[in-house]
Amino acid sequence: MLNKLKEVKEVVIIGASFIDMEFAEQLALAGKHVTLVEIAHKILWQAFDDEFAAIAEQDLESHGVTLKLGTKVKAILGNGKVEEVEFESGERVKAEAVILSMGVTPNTELAKQLGLDLTRKGAIVVDEYMRTSAPDIFAVGDCALKRDFFTSRHVPILLASTAAMEAKIAAANLYGIRFIRENRGTVSAFSTKIFEKTYGVAGIIERFAKEDGFDYVIGKAVSMDRHPWSLPGAKKIEVKLIFSRTSGVLIGAQVVEGDSGGEMINILSLAIQKGLTANELNTMQVATHPLVTASPVTYPINAAALDALVKICTKC
């Protein structure tokens, strides 16, 4: 693919997931003109809330990426090779290469041949220990069923981190159940970097919390990842936490900008899995140093939890 794209100048990417963002970033840095086409009205709309997606949109556009949002592709045109992409509106854009990245379906042909239970969308049904409907056969990774952590709804989560966790569970229990566990599902934790900003998410985003009928409260904080803020290399970091209003339990988290956000989202993923509350995160004891973390006075997780805690207590 790299060799094919070396002499190409105009690239169209169809899809706007985080992998598409990474493609767009790298191609733009390589001097290509990139047009990103998405049928939804926001990029990353399944992964982040609108205010976080908007930051990524601004960065992409500032680096020369053309965004075509709320746009549906009608045809890929050319004589022997791609020359243009036509939208339903009738507009056409030049293209010497097109990258299709609109989702995948699991490769479960072997499972079908073995007569294993599959979901309606073709994923292999597994239990908490990654056992299929044939107890001596295990399945992990993108082909295996994923359940949402909070609703148990089937979700198409295709993440290397999730697959690695499932592989560890399967390996530990191949010869009998040795580690009793309650697999409540995936929290969909992941991070990415688009140009100079790191993005991380775990659990439910606000849009889906609202759609699923959760009674929730939001806590936000903005800080710098070094202190004092005048230190060279300091970057802003923004945290958004979503808590159950009644219990105060953390159900979702989003982080953007500073590089420390990648590990911060891992902390928040564990907090979600363990059912930590706004009060516990507000008083979480943290290690800080001027060159590597935010100030202990404004540590973003503590500060965002406090912001939510004040709202919860106000409603009590």
PDB file of C-alpha atoms in Angstrom:
ATOM      1  CA  MET A   1       0.000   0.000   0.000  1.00  0.00           C
ATOM      2  CA  LEU A   2       2.849   2.359   0.825  1.00  0.00           C
ATOM      3  CA  ASN A   3       4.429   1.677  -2.551  1.00  0.00           C
ATOM      4  CA  LYS A   4       1.121   2.238  -4.364  1.00  0.00           C
ATOM      5  CA  LEU A   5       0.639   5.592  -2.644  1.00  0.00           C
ATOM      6  CA  LYS A   6       4.161   6.947  -3.186  1.00  0.00           C
ATOM      7  CA  GLU A   7       3.373   8.655  -6.500  1.00  0.00           C
ATOM      8  CA  VAL A   8      -0.244   9.486  -5.617  1.00  0.00           C
ATOM      9  CA  LYS A   9      -1.265  13.052  -4.727  1.00  0.00           C
ATOM     10  CA  GLU A  10      -5.073  12.887  -4.357  1.00  0.00           C
ATOM     11  CA  VAL A  11      -6.468  10.362  -1.867  1.00  0.00           C
ATOM     12  CA  VAL A  12     -10.082   9.882  -0.789  1.00  0.00           C
ATOM     13  CA  ILE A  13     -10.833   8.052   2.458  1.00  0.00           C
ATOM     14  CA  ILE A  14     -14.393   6.785   2.893  1.00  0.00           C
ATOM     15  CA  GLY A  15     -15.176   6.448   6.589  1.00  0.00           C
ATOM     16  CA  ALA A  16     -14.281   8.508   9.685  1.00  0.00           C
ATOM     17  CA  SER A  17     -13.343   6.140  12.498  1.00  0.00           C
ATOM     18  CA  PHE A  18     -10.150   6.568  14.501  1.00  0.00           C
ATOM     19  CA  ILE A  19      -8.218   4.363  12.038  1.00  0.00           C
ATOM     20  CA  ASP A  20      -9.363   6.647   9.197  1.00  0.00           C
ATOM     21  CA  MET A  21      -8.087   9.629  11.198  1.00  0.00           C
ATOM     22  CA  GLU A  22      -4.692   7.975  11.500  1.00  0.00           C
ATOM     23  CA  PHE A  23      -4.602   7.289   7.755  1.00  0.00           C
ATOM     24  CA  ALA A  24      -5.588  10.900   7.023  1.00  0.00           C
ATOM     25  CA  GLU A  25      -2.916  12.238   9.385  1.00  0.00           C
ATOM     26  CA  GLN A  26      -0.087  10.149   7.927  1.00  0.00           C
ATOM     27  CA  LEU A  27      -1.058  10.834   4.318  1.00  0.00           C
ATOM     28  CA  ALA A  28      -1.325  14.575   4.997  1.00  0.00           C
ATOM     29  CA  LEU A  29       2.110  14.545   6.641  1.00  0.00           C
ATOM     30  CA  ALA A  30       3.431  12.770   3.520  1.00  0.00           C
ATOM     31  CA  GLY A  31       2.252  15.685   1.378  1.00  0.00           C
ATOM     32  CA  LYS A  32      -0.906  14.127  -0.044  1.00  0.00           C
ATOM     33  CA  HIS A  33      -4.181  15.988  -0.464  1.00  0.00           C
ATOM     34  CA  VAL A  34      -6.706  13.970   1.526  1.00  0.00           C
ATOM     35  CA  THR A  35     -10.501  14.124   1.273  1.00  0.00           C
ATOM     36  CA  LEU A  36     -12.274  12.373   4.144  1.00  0.00           C
ATOM     37  CA  VAL A  37     -15.885  11.362   3.428  1.00  0.00           C
ATOM     38  CA  GLU A  38     -18.336  10.408   6.183  1.00  0.00           C
ATOM     39  CA  ILE A  39     -22.078   9.775   5.928  1.00  0.00           C
ATOM     40  CA  ALA A  40     -22.598  10.976   9.525  1.00  0.00           C
ATOM     41  CA  HIS A  41     -22.387  14.668  10.379  1.00  0.00           C
ATOM     42  CA  LYS A  42     -19.369  14.233  12.682  1.00  0.00           C
ATOM     43  CA  ILE A  43     -16.140  12.287  12.509  1.00  0.00           C
ATOM     44  CA  LEU A  44     -15.504   9.760  15.298  1.00  0.00           C
ATOM     45  CA  TRP A  45     -19.223   9.973  16.099  1.00  0.00           C
ATOM     46  CA  GLN A  46     -19.398   6.487  17.611  1.00  0.00           C
ATOM     47  CA  ALA A  47     -16.315   6.992  19.770  1.00  0.00           C
ATOM     48  CA  PHE A  48     -16.437  10.576  21.101  1.00  0.00           C
ATOM     49  CA  ASP A  49     -18.947  13.264  21.974  1.00  0.00           C
ATOM     50  CA  ASP A  50     -19.304  16.181  19.572  1.00  0.00           C
ATOM     51  CA  GLU A  51     -17.052  18.631  21.434  1.00  0.00           C
ATOM     52  CA  PHE A  52     -14.120  16.186  21.301  1.00  0.00           C
ATOM     53  CA  ALA A  53     -14.793  15.244  17.677  1.00  0.00           C
ATOM     54  CA  ALA A  54     -14.822  18.962  16.812  1.00  0.00           C
ATOM     55  CA  ILE A  55     -11.236  19.344  18.109  1.00  0.00           C
ATOM     56  CA  ALA A  56     -10.077  16.559  15.767  1.00  0.00           C
ATOM     57  CA  GLU A  57     -11.991  18.104  12.855  1.00  0.00           C
ATOM     58  CA  GLN A  58     -10.263  21.460  13.380  1.00  0.00           C
ATOM     59  CA  ASP A  59      -6.839  19.800  13.499  1.00  0.00           C
ATOM     60  CA  LEU A  60      -7.461  17.812  10.326  1.00  0.00           C
ATOM     61  CA  GLU A  61      -8.656  20.876   8.422  1.00  0.00           C
ATOM     62  CA  SER A  62      -5.752  22.999   9.681  1.00  0.00           C
ATOM     63  CA  HIS A  63      -3.396  20.387   8.170  1.00  0.00           C
ATOM     64  CA  GLY A  64      -5.094  20.526   4.777  1.00  0.00           C
ATOM     65  CA  VAL A  65      -7.488  17.576   5.045  1.00  0.00           C
ATOM     66  CA  THR A  66     -10.828  18.261   3.322  1.00  0.00           C
ATOM     67  CA  LEU A  67     -13.813  16.971   5.307  1.00  0.00           C
ATOM     68  CA  LYS A  68     -17.009  15.940   3.533  1.00  0.00           C
ATOM     69  CA  LEU A  69     -19.405  15.213   6.404  1.00  0.00           C
ATOM     70  CA  GLY A  70     -23.042  14.208   6.041  1.00  0.00           C
ATOM     71  CA  THR A  71     -22.011  13.018   2.570  1.00  0.00           C
ATOM     72  CA  LYS A  72     -22.805   9.738   0.843  1.00  0.00           C
ATOM     73  CA  VAL A  73     -20.666   8.287  -1.951  1.00  0.00           C
ATOM     74  CA  LYS A  74     -22.594   7.400  -5.098  1.00  0.00           C
ATOM     75  CA  ALA A  75     -19.825   6.054  -7.328  1.00  0.00           C
ATOM     76  CA  ILE A  76     -16.087   5.574  -7.775  1.00  0.00           C
ATOM     77  CA  LEU A  77     -15.290   6.617 -11.345  1.00  0.00           C
ATOM     78  CA  GLY A  78     -12.393   5.979 -13.690  1.00  0.00           C
ATOM     79  CA  ASN A  79     -11.114   4.121 -16.737  1.00  0.00           C
ATOM     80  CA  GLY A  80      -9.006   1.190 -15.591  1.00  0.00           C
ATOM     81  CA  LYS A  81      -8.101   3.019 -12.385  1.00  0.00           C
ATOM     82  CA  VAL A  82      -9.838   5.464 -10.071  1.00  0.00           C
ATOM     83  CA  GLU A  83     -10.018   9.077 -11.270  1.00  0.00           C
ATOM     84  CA  GLU A  84     -12.920  10.620  -9.355  1.00  0.00           C
ATOM     85  CA  VAL A  85     -15.359   9.958  -6.532  1.00  0.00           C
ATOM     86  CA  GLU A  86     -18.940  11.104  -7.059  1.00  0.00           C
ATOM     87  CA  PHE A  87     -21.267  11.988  -4.178  1.00  0.00           C
ATOM     88  CA  GLU A  88     -25.054  11.671  -4.113  1.00  0.00           C
ATOM     89  CA  SER A  89     -25.248  15.468  -4.404  1.00  0.00           C
ATOM     90  CA  GLY A  90     -23.634  15.193  -7.841  1.00  0.00           C
ATOM     91  CA  GLU A  91     -20.363  16.772  -6.683  1.00  0.00           C
ATOM     92  CA  ARG A  92     -17.171  15.042  -7.815  1.00  0.00           C
ATOM     93  CA  VAL A  93     -13.664  15.148  -6.344  1.00  0.00           C
ATOM     94  CA  LYS A  94     -10.382  14.022  -7.908  1.00  0.00           C
ATOM     95  CA  ALA A  95      -8.944  10.761  -6.624  1.00  0.00           C
ATOM     96  CA  GLU A  96      -5.890   8.733  -7.588  1.00  0.00           C
ATOM     97  CA  ALA A  97      -6.529   6.295  -4.746  1.00  0.00           C
ATOM     98  CA  VAL A  98      -9.510   5.450  -2.528  1.00  0.00           C
ATOM     99  CA  ILE A  99      -9.265   3.873   0.916  1.00  0.00           C
ATOM    100  CA  LEU A 100     -12.456   2.098   1.984  1.00  0.00           C
ATOM    101  CA  SER A 101     -12.738   1.876   5.763  1.00  0.00           C
ATOM    102  CA  MET A 102     -16.402   1.476   6.617  1.00  0.00           C
ATOM    103  CA  GLY A 103     -16.363  -1.427   9.047  1.00  0.00           C
ATOM    104  CA  VAL A 104     -15.844  -5.180   8.813  1.00  0.00           C
ATOM    105  CA  THR A 105     -17.690  -8.435   9.344  1.00  0.00           C
ATOM    106  CA  PRO A 106     -16.137 -11.269  11.357  1.00  0.00           C
ATOM    107  CA  ASN A 107     -14.413 -14.096   9.479  1.00  0.00           C
ATOM    108  CA  THR A 108     -16.229 -17.030  11.072  1.00  0.00           C
ATOM    109  CA  GLU A 109     -16.403 -19.549   8.219  1.00  0.00           C
ATOM    110  CA  LEU A 110     -14.500 -22.147  10.271  1.00  0.00           C
ATOM    111  CA  ALA A 111     -16.946 -21.684  13.160  1.00  0.00           C
ATOM    112  CA  LYS A 112     -19.871 -22.239  10.766  1.00  0.00           C
ATOM    113  CA  GLN A 113     -18.296 -25.454   9.496  1.00  0.00           C
ATOM    114  CA  LEU A 114     -17.932 -26.666  13.084  1.00  0.00           C
ATOM    115  CA  GLY A 115     -21.560 -25.841  13.869  1.00  0.00           C
ATOM    116  CA  LEU A 116     -20.752 -23.301  16.590  1.00  0.00           C
ATOM    117  CA  ASP A 117     -23.405 -20.824  17.725  1.00  0.00           C
ATOM    118  CA  LEU A 118     -23.154 -17.446  15.988  1.00  0.00           C
ATOM    119  CA  THR A 119     -24.941 -14.145  16.524  1.00  0.00           C
ATOM    120  CA  ARG A 120     -27.246 -12.672  13.878  1.00  0.00           C
ATOM    121  CA  LYS A 121     -24.291 -10.599  12.613  1.00  0.00           C
ATOM    122  CA  GLY A 122     -21.981 -13.595  12.438  1.00  0.00           C
ATOM    123  CA  ALA A 123     -19.855 -13.237  15.600  1.00  0.00           C
ATOM    124  CA  ILE A 124     -19.000 -16.389  17.568  1.00  0.00           C
ATOM    125  CA  VAL A 125     -20.996 -16.690  20.791  1.00  0.00           C
ATOM    126  CA  VAL A 126     -18.687 -17.083  23.829  1.00  0.00           C
ATOM    127  CA  ASP A 127     -19.111 -17.181  27.609  1.00  0.00           C
ATOM    128  CA  GLU A 128     -17.146 -15.353  30.329  1.00  0.00           C
ATOM    129  CA  TYR A 129     -14.185 -17.689  29.788  1.00  0.00           C
ATOM    130  CA  MET A 130     -14.172 -17.334  25.972  1.00  0.00           C
ATOM    131  CA  ARG A 131     -15.628 -20.841  25.504  1.00  0.00           C
ATOM    132  CA  THR A 132     -17.846 -21.319  22.461  1.00  0.00           C
ATOM    133  CA  SER A 133     -20.966 -23.509  22.316  1.00  0.00           C
ATOM    134  CA  ALA A 134     -18.505 -26.433  22.006  1.00  0.00           C
ATOM    135  CA  PRO A 135     -16.814 -26.246  25.450  1.00  0.00           C
ATOM    136  CA  ASP A 136     -13.424 -27.462  24.172  1.00  0.00           C
ATOM    137  CA  ILE A 137     -13.249 -24.713  21.546  1.00  0.00           C
ATOM    138  CA  PHE A 138     -12.348 -21.145  22.507  1.00  0.00           C
ATOM    139  CA  ALA A 139     -12.668 -17.963  20.429  1.00  0.00           C
ATOM    140  CA  VAL A 140     -11.050 -14.582  21.022  1.00  0.00           C
ATOM    141  CA  GLY A 141     -10.519 -11.349  19.136  1.00  0.00           C
ATOM    142  CA  ASP A 142     -12.555  -9.653  16.426  1.00  0.00           C
ATOM    143  CA  CYS A 143     -14.473 -12.832  15.510  1.00  0.00           C
ATOM    144  CA  ALA A 144     -15.810 -13.335  19.062  1.00  0.00           C
ATOM    145  CA  LEU A 145     -18.963 -11.769  20.495  1.00  0.00           C
ATOM    146  CA  LYS A 146     -18.509  -8.572  22.543  1.00  0.00           C
ATOM    147  CA  ARG A 147     -21.029  -7.388  25.137  1.00  0.00           C
ATOM    148  CA  ASP A 148     -21.348  -3.827  26.381  1.00  0.00           C
ATOM    149  CA  PHE A 149     -20.157  -3.433  29.974  1.00  0.00           C
ATOM    150  CA  PHE A 150     -23.329  -1.693  31.171  1.00  0.00           C
ATOM    151  CA  THR A 151     -26.147  -3.005  28.975  1.00  0.00           C
ATOM    152  CA  SER A 152     -24.854  -6.441  27.803  1.00  0.00           C
ATOM    153  CA  ARG A 153     -25.913  -5.396  24.308  1.00  0.00           C
ATOM    154  CA  HIS A 154     -23.879  -6.951  21.497  1.00  0.00           C
ATOM    155  CA  VAL A 155     -21.341  -4.356  20.300  1.00  0.00           C
ATOM    156  CA  PRO A 156     -18.857  -4.464  17.376  1.00  0.00           C
ATOM    157  CA  ILE A 157     -15.691  -3.642  19.346  1.00  0.00           C
ATOM    158  CA  LEU A 158     -12.585  -4.441  17.293  1.00  0.00           C
ATOM    159  CA  LEU A 159      -9.639  -3.479  19.478  1.00  0.00           C
ATOM    160  CA  ALA A 160      -6.249  -5.121  19.942  1.00  0.00           C
ATOM    161  CA  SER A 161      -6.360  -4.370  23.685  1.00  0.00           C
ATOM    162  CA  THR A 162      -9.696  -6.193  24.048  1.00  0.00           C
ATOM    163  CA  ALA A 163      -8.424  -9.159  22.016  1.00  0.00           C
ATOM    164  CA  ALA A 164      -5.259  -9.395  24.153  1.00  0.00           C
ATOM    165  CA  MET A 165      -7.342  -9.401  27.354  1.00  0.00           C
ATOM    166  CA  GLU A 166      -9.576 -12.166  25.957  1.00  0.00           C
ATOM    167  CA  ALA A 167      -6.534 -14.245  24.958  1.00  0.00           C
ATOM    168  CA  LYS A 168      -5.187 -14.058  28.516  1.00  0.00           C
ATOM    169  CA  ILE A 169      -8.549 -15.217  29.891  1.00  0.00           C
ATOM    170  CA  ALA A 170      -8.721 -18.132  27.443  1.00  0.00           C
ATOM    171  CA  ALA A 171      -5.111 -19.198  28.052  1.00  0.00           C
ATOM    172  CA  ALA A 172      -5.566 -19.175  31.830  1.00  0.00           C
ATOM    173  CA  ASN A 173      -8.629 -21.418  31.637  1.00  0.00           C
ATOM    174  CA  LEU A 174      -7.920 -23.823  28.760  1.00  0.00           C
ATOM    175  CA  TYR A 175      -7.630 -26.884  31.022  1.00  0.00           C
ATOM    176  CA  GLY A 176     -10.398 -26.072  33.468  1.00  0.00           C
ATOM    177  CA  ILE A 177     -11.741 -22.925  35.101  1.00  0.00           C
ATOM    178  CA  ARG A 178      -8.886 -21.770  37.321  1.00  0.00           C
ATOM    179  CA  PHE A 179      -9.654 -18.086  37.669  1.00  0.00           C
ATOM    180  CA  ILE A 180     -13.276 -17.375  38.513  1.00  0.00           C
ATOM    181  CA  ARG A 181     -14.349 -14.147  36.870  1.00  0.00           C
ATOM    182  CA  GLU A 182     -17.399 -12.120  36.120  1.00  0.00           C
ATOM    183  CA  ASN A 183     -16.938 -10.738  32.638  1.00  0.00           C
ATOM    184  CA  ARG A 184     -19.378  -7.856  32.562  1.00  0.00           C
ATOM    185  CA  GLY A 185     -18.363  -6.956  29.034  1.00  0.00           C
ATOM    186  CA  THR A 186     -16.093  -4.520  27.242  1.00  0.00           C
ATOM    187  CA  VAL A 187     -15.642  -0.882  28.270  1.00  0.00           C
ATOM    188  CA  SER A 188     -14.337  -0.084  24.764  1.00  0.00           C
ATOM    189  CA  ALA A 189     -11.211   1.628  26.059  1.00  0.00           C
ATOM    190  CA  PHE A 190      -8.848   2.947  23.394  1.00  0.00           C
ATOM    191  CA  SER A 191      -6.616   5.861  22.553  1.00  0.00           C
ATOM    192  CA  THR A 192      -5.262   7.405  19.380  1.00  0.00           C
ATOM    193  CA  LYS A 193      -3.086  10.330  18.340  1.00  0.00           C
ATOM    194  CA  ILE A 194      -4.020  12.734  15.577  1.00  0.00           C
ATOM    195  CA  PHE A 195      -1.233  15.186  14.766  1.00  0.00           C
ATOM    196  CA  GLU A 196      -0.153  16.687  18.109  1.00  0.00           C
ATOM    197  CA  LYS A 197      -3.133  15.624  20.225  1.00  0.00           C
ATOM    198  CA  THR A 198      -3.850  12.386  22.063  1.00  0.00           C
ATOM    199  CA  TYR A 199      -7.454  11.179  22.332  1.00  0.00           C
ATOM    200  CA  GLY A 200      -8.703   8.551  24.773  1.00  0.00           C
ATOM    201  CA  VAL A 201     -12.109   7.118  25.645  1.00  0.00           C
ATOM    202  CA  ALA A 202     -13.535   4.416  27.914  1.00  0.00           C
ATOM    203  CA  GLY A 203     -17.080   3.412  28.768  1.00  0.00           C
ATOM    204  CA  ILE A 204     -20.203   5.238  27.618  1.00  0.00           C
ATOM    205  CA  ILE A 205     -20.098   8.580  25.820  1.00  0.00           C
ATOM    206  CA  GLU A 206     -22.778  11.136  26.684  1.00  0.00           C
ATOM    207  CA  ARG A 207     -24.755  10.659  23.467  1.00  0.00           C
ATOM    208  CA  PHE A 208     -25.253   6.934  24.148  1.00  0.00           C
ATOM    209  CA  ALA A 209     -25.904   7.495  27.869  1.00  0.00           C
ATOM    210  CA  LYS A 210     -28.762   9.767  26.867  1.00  0.00           C
ATOM    211  CA  GLU A 211     -30.098   7.344  24.239  1.00  0.00           C
ATOM    212  CA  ASP A 212     -29.985   4.418  26.686  1.00  0.00           C
ATOM    213  CA  GLY A 213     -31.885   6.346  29.372  1.00  0.00           C
ATOM    214  CA  PHE A 214     -29.106   6.727  31.955  1.00  0.00           C
ATOM    215  CA  ASP A 215     -29.617   9.426  34.612  1.00  0.00           C
ATOM    216  CA  TYR A 216     -26.151  10.947  34.601  1.00  0.00           C
ATOM    217  CA  VAL A 217     -24.070  13.971  35.549  1.00  0.00           C
ATOM    218  CA  ILE A 218     -20.986  15.367  33.801  1.00  0.00           C
ATOM    219  CA  GLY A 219     -17.724  16.454  35.367  1.00  0.00           C
ATOM    220  CA  LYS A 220     -15.146  18.390  33.346  1.00  0.00           C
ATOM    221  CA  ALA A 221     -11.656  19.727  33.954  1.00  0.00           C
ATOM    222  CA  VAL A 222      -8.975  21.459  31.913  1.00  0.00           C
ATOM    223  CA  SER A 223      -5.388  21.558  33.101  1.00  0.00           C
ATOM    224  CA  MET A 224      -1.828  21.434  31.786  1.00  0.00           C
ATOM    225  CA  ASP A 225       0.210  18.238  31.821  1.00  0.00           C
ATOM    226  CA  ARG A 226       3.156  19.957  33.475  1.00  0.00           C
ATOM    227  CA  HIS A 227       3.376  22.489  36.286  1.00  0.00           C
ATOM    228  CA  PRO A 228       3.932  25.364  36.335  1.00  0.00           C
ATOM    229  CA  TRP A 229       2.271  25.888  32.953  1.00  0.00           C
ATOM    230  CA  SER A 230       5.239  27.960  31.736  1.00  0.00           C
ATOM    231  CA  LEU A 231       7.463  24.860  31.556  1.00  0.00           C
ATOM    232  CA  PRO A 232       8.664  23.991  28.028  1.00  0.00           C
ATOM    233  CA  GLY A 233       6.569  21.365  26.289  1.00  0.00           C
ATOM    234  CA  ALA A 234       3.522  21.791  28.536  1.00  0.00           C
ATOM    235  CA  LYS A 235       0.265  20.777  26.831  1.00  0.00           C
ATOM    236  CA  LYS A 236      -3.336  21.334  27.749  1.00  0.00           C
ATOM    237  CA  ILE A 237      -5.307  18.263  28.816  1.00  0.00           C
ATOM    238  CA  GLU A 238      -9.089  18.135  28.938  1.00  0.00           C
ATOM    239  CA  VAL A 239     -11.071  15.458  30.786  1.00  0.00           C
ATOM    240  CA  LYS A 240     -14.797  14.689  30.639  1.00  0.00           C
ATOM    241  CA  LEU A 241     -16.235  12.175  33.114  1.00  0.00           C
ATOM    242  CA  ILE A 242     -19.768  10.765  33.127  1.00  0.00           C
ATOM    243  CA  PHE A 243     -21.235   9.491  36.412  1.00  0.00           C
ATOM    244  CA  SER A 244     -24.502   7.869  37.413  1.00  0.00           C
ATOM    245  CA  ARG A 245     -26.355  10.662  39.211  1.00  0.00           C
ATOM    246  CA  THR A 246     -27.807   8.483  42.000  1.00  0.00           C
ATOM    247  CA  SER A 247     -24.865   6.206  42.787  1.00  0.00           C
ATOM    248  CA  GLY A 248     -22.060   8.512  41.682  1.00  0.00           C
ATOM    249  CA  VAL A 249     -20.414   5.581  39.851  1.00  0.00           C
ATOM    250  CA  LEU A 250     -18.198   6.393  36.858  1.00  0.00           C
ATOM    251  CA  ILE A 251     -19.705   5.108  33.590  1.00  0.00           C
ATOM    252  CA  GLY A 252     -17.706   6.963  30.927  1.00  0.00           C
ATOM    253  CA  ALA A 253     -14.563   9.020  30.348  1.00  0.00           C
ATOM    254  CA  GLN A 254     -12.979  11.013  27.518  1.00  0.00           C
ATOM    255  CA  VAL A 255      -9.572  12.691  27.423  1.00  0.00           C
ATOM    256  CA  VAL A 256      -7.966  14.901  24.789  1.00  0.00           C
ATOM    257  CA  GLU A 257      -4.718  16.755  24.021  1.00  0.00           C
ATOM    258  CA  GLY A 258      -1.764  15.971  26.338  1.00  0.00           C
ATOM    259  CA  ASP A 259       0.274  12.791  25.781  1.00  0.00           C
ATOM    260  CA  SER A 260      -0.423  11.664  29.344  1.00  0.00           C
ATOM    261  CA  GLY A 261      -4.053  11.191  28.276  1.00  0.00           C
ATOM    262  CA  GLY A 262      -3.144   7.750  26.906  1.00  0.00           C
ATOM    263  CA  GLU A 263      -2.284   6.378  30.344  1.00  0.00           C
ATOM    264  CA  MET A 264      -4.930   8.504  32.053  1.00  0.00           C
ATOM    265  CA  ILE A 265      -7.657   6.735  30.075  1.00  0.00           C
ATOM    266  CA  ASN A 266      -6.239   3.390  31.270  1.00  0.00           C
ATOM    267  CA  ILE A 267      -6.675   4.559  34.868  1.00  0.00           C
ATOM    268  CA  LEU A 268     -10.227   5.620  34.094  1.00  0.00           C
ATOM    269  CA  SER A 269     -10.965   2.321  32.334  1.00  0.00           C
ATOM    270  CA  LEU A 270     -10.006   0.458  35.516  1.00  0.00           C
ATOM    271  CA  ALA A 271     -12.093   2.902  37.561  1.00  0.00           C
ATOM    272  CA  ILE A 272     -15.135   2.061  35.403  1.00  0.00           C
ATOM    273  CA  GLN A 273     -14.532  -1.689  35.702  1.00  0.00           C
ATOM    274  CA  LYS A 274     -14.229  -1.392  39.480  1.00  0.00           C
ATOM    275  CA  GLY A 275     -17.273   0.858  39.910  1.00  0.00           C
ATOM    276  CA  LEU A 276     -15.378   3.775  41.472  1.00  0.00           C
ATOM    277  CA  THR A 277     -17.405   6.831  42.434  1.00  0.00           C
ATOM    278  CA  ALA A 278     -16.942  10.561  41.970  1.00  0.00           C
ATOM    279  CA  ASN A 279     -15.967  10.860  45.627  1.00  0.00           C
ATOM    280  CA  GLU A 280     -13.310   8.138  45.316  1.00  0.00           C
ATOM    281  CA  LEU A 281     -11.833   9.701  42.173  1.00  0.00           C
ATOM    282  CA  ASN A 282     -11.887  13.163  43.745  1.00  0.00           C
ATOM    283  CA  THR A 283      -9.803  11.890  46.662  1.00  0.00           C
ATOM    284  CA  MET A 284      -7.635   9.490  44.618  1.00  0.00           C
ATOM    285  CA  GLN A 285      -4.016   9.800  45.730  1.00  0.00           C
ATOM    286  CA  VAL A 286      -1.771  10.665  42.801  1.00  0.00           C
ATOM    287  CA  ALA A 287       1.963  10.907  42.190  1.00  0.00           C
ATOM    288  CA  THR A 288       2.939  14.198  40.591  1.00  0.00           C
ATOM    289  CA  HIS A 289       6.108  15.836  39.314  1.00  0.00           C
ATOM    290  CA  PRO A 290       6.441  19.174  37.478  1.00  0.00           C
ATOM    291  CA  LEU A 291       7.988  17.630  34.341  1.00  0.00           C
ATOM    292  CA  VAL A 292       5.618  14.674  33.866  1.00  0.00           C
ATOM    293  CA  THR A 293       2.171  15.419  35.366  1.00  0.00           C
ATOM    294  CA  ALA A 294      -0.390  18.071  36.021  1.00  0.00           C
ATOM    295  CA  SER A 295      -0.284  19.931  39.310  1.00  0.00           C
ATOM    296  CA  PRO A 296      -1.611  17.997  42.346  1.00  0.00           C
ATOM    297  CA  VAL A 297      -3.943  20.958  42.934  1.00  0.00           C
ATOM    298  CA  THR A 298      -5.512  20.666  39.448  1.00  0.00           C
ATOM    299  CA  TYR A 299      -4.912  17.000  38.570  1.00  0.00           C
ATOM    300  CA  PRO A 300      -7.544  16.491  35.843  1.00  0.00           C
ATOM    301  CA  ILE A 301      -9.168  13.274  37.119  1.00  0.00           C
ATOM    302  CA  ASN A 302      -9.542  14.685  40.642  1.00  0.00           C
ATOM    303  CA  ALA A 303     -10.778  18.013  39.321  1.00  0.00           C
ATOM    304  CA  ALA A 304     -13.336  16.547  36.909  1.00  0.00           C
ATOM    305  CA  ALA A 305     -14.647  14.231  39.646  1.00  0.00           C
ATOM    306  CA  LEU A 306     -14.999  17.204  42.005  1.00  0.00           C
ATOM    307  CA  ASP A 307     -16.890  19.137  39.324  1.00  0.00           C
ATOM    308  CA  ALA A 308     -19.367  16.250  39.043  1.00  0.00           C
ATOM    309  CA  LEU A 309     -19.532  15.753  42.810  1.00  0.00           C
ATOM    310  CA  VAL A 310     -20.608  19.356  43.338  1.00  0.00           C
ATOM    311  CA  LYS A 311     -23.447  18.838  40.813  1.00  0.00           C
ATOM    312  CA  ILE A 312     -24.504  15.556  42.417  1.00  0.00           C
ATOM    313  CA  CYS A 313     -24.600  17.099  45.887  1.00  0.00           C
ATOM    314  CA  THR A 314     -26.473  20.153  44.592  1.00  0.00           C
ATOM    315  CA  LYS A 315     -29.209  17.846  43.248  1.00  0.00           C
ATOM    316  CA  CYS A 316     -29.417  15.874  46.536  1.00  0.00           C
TER     317      CYS A 316
END
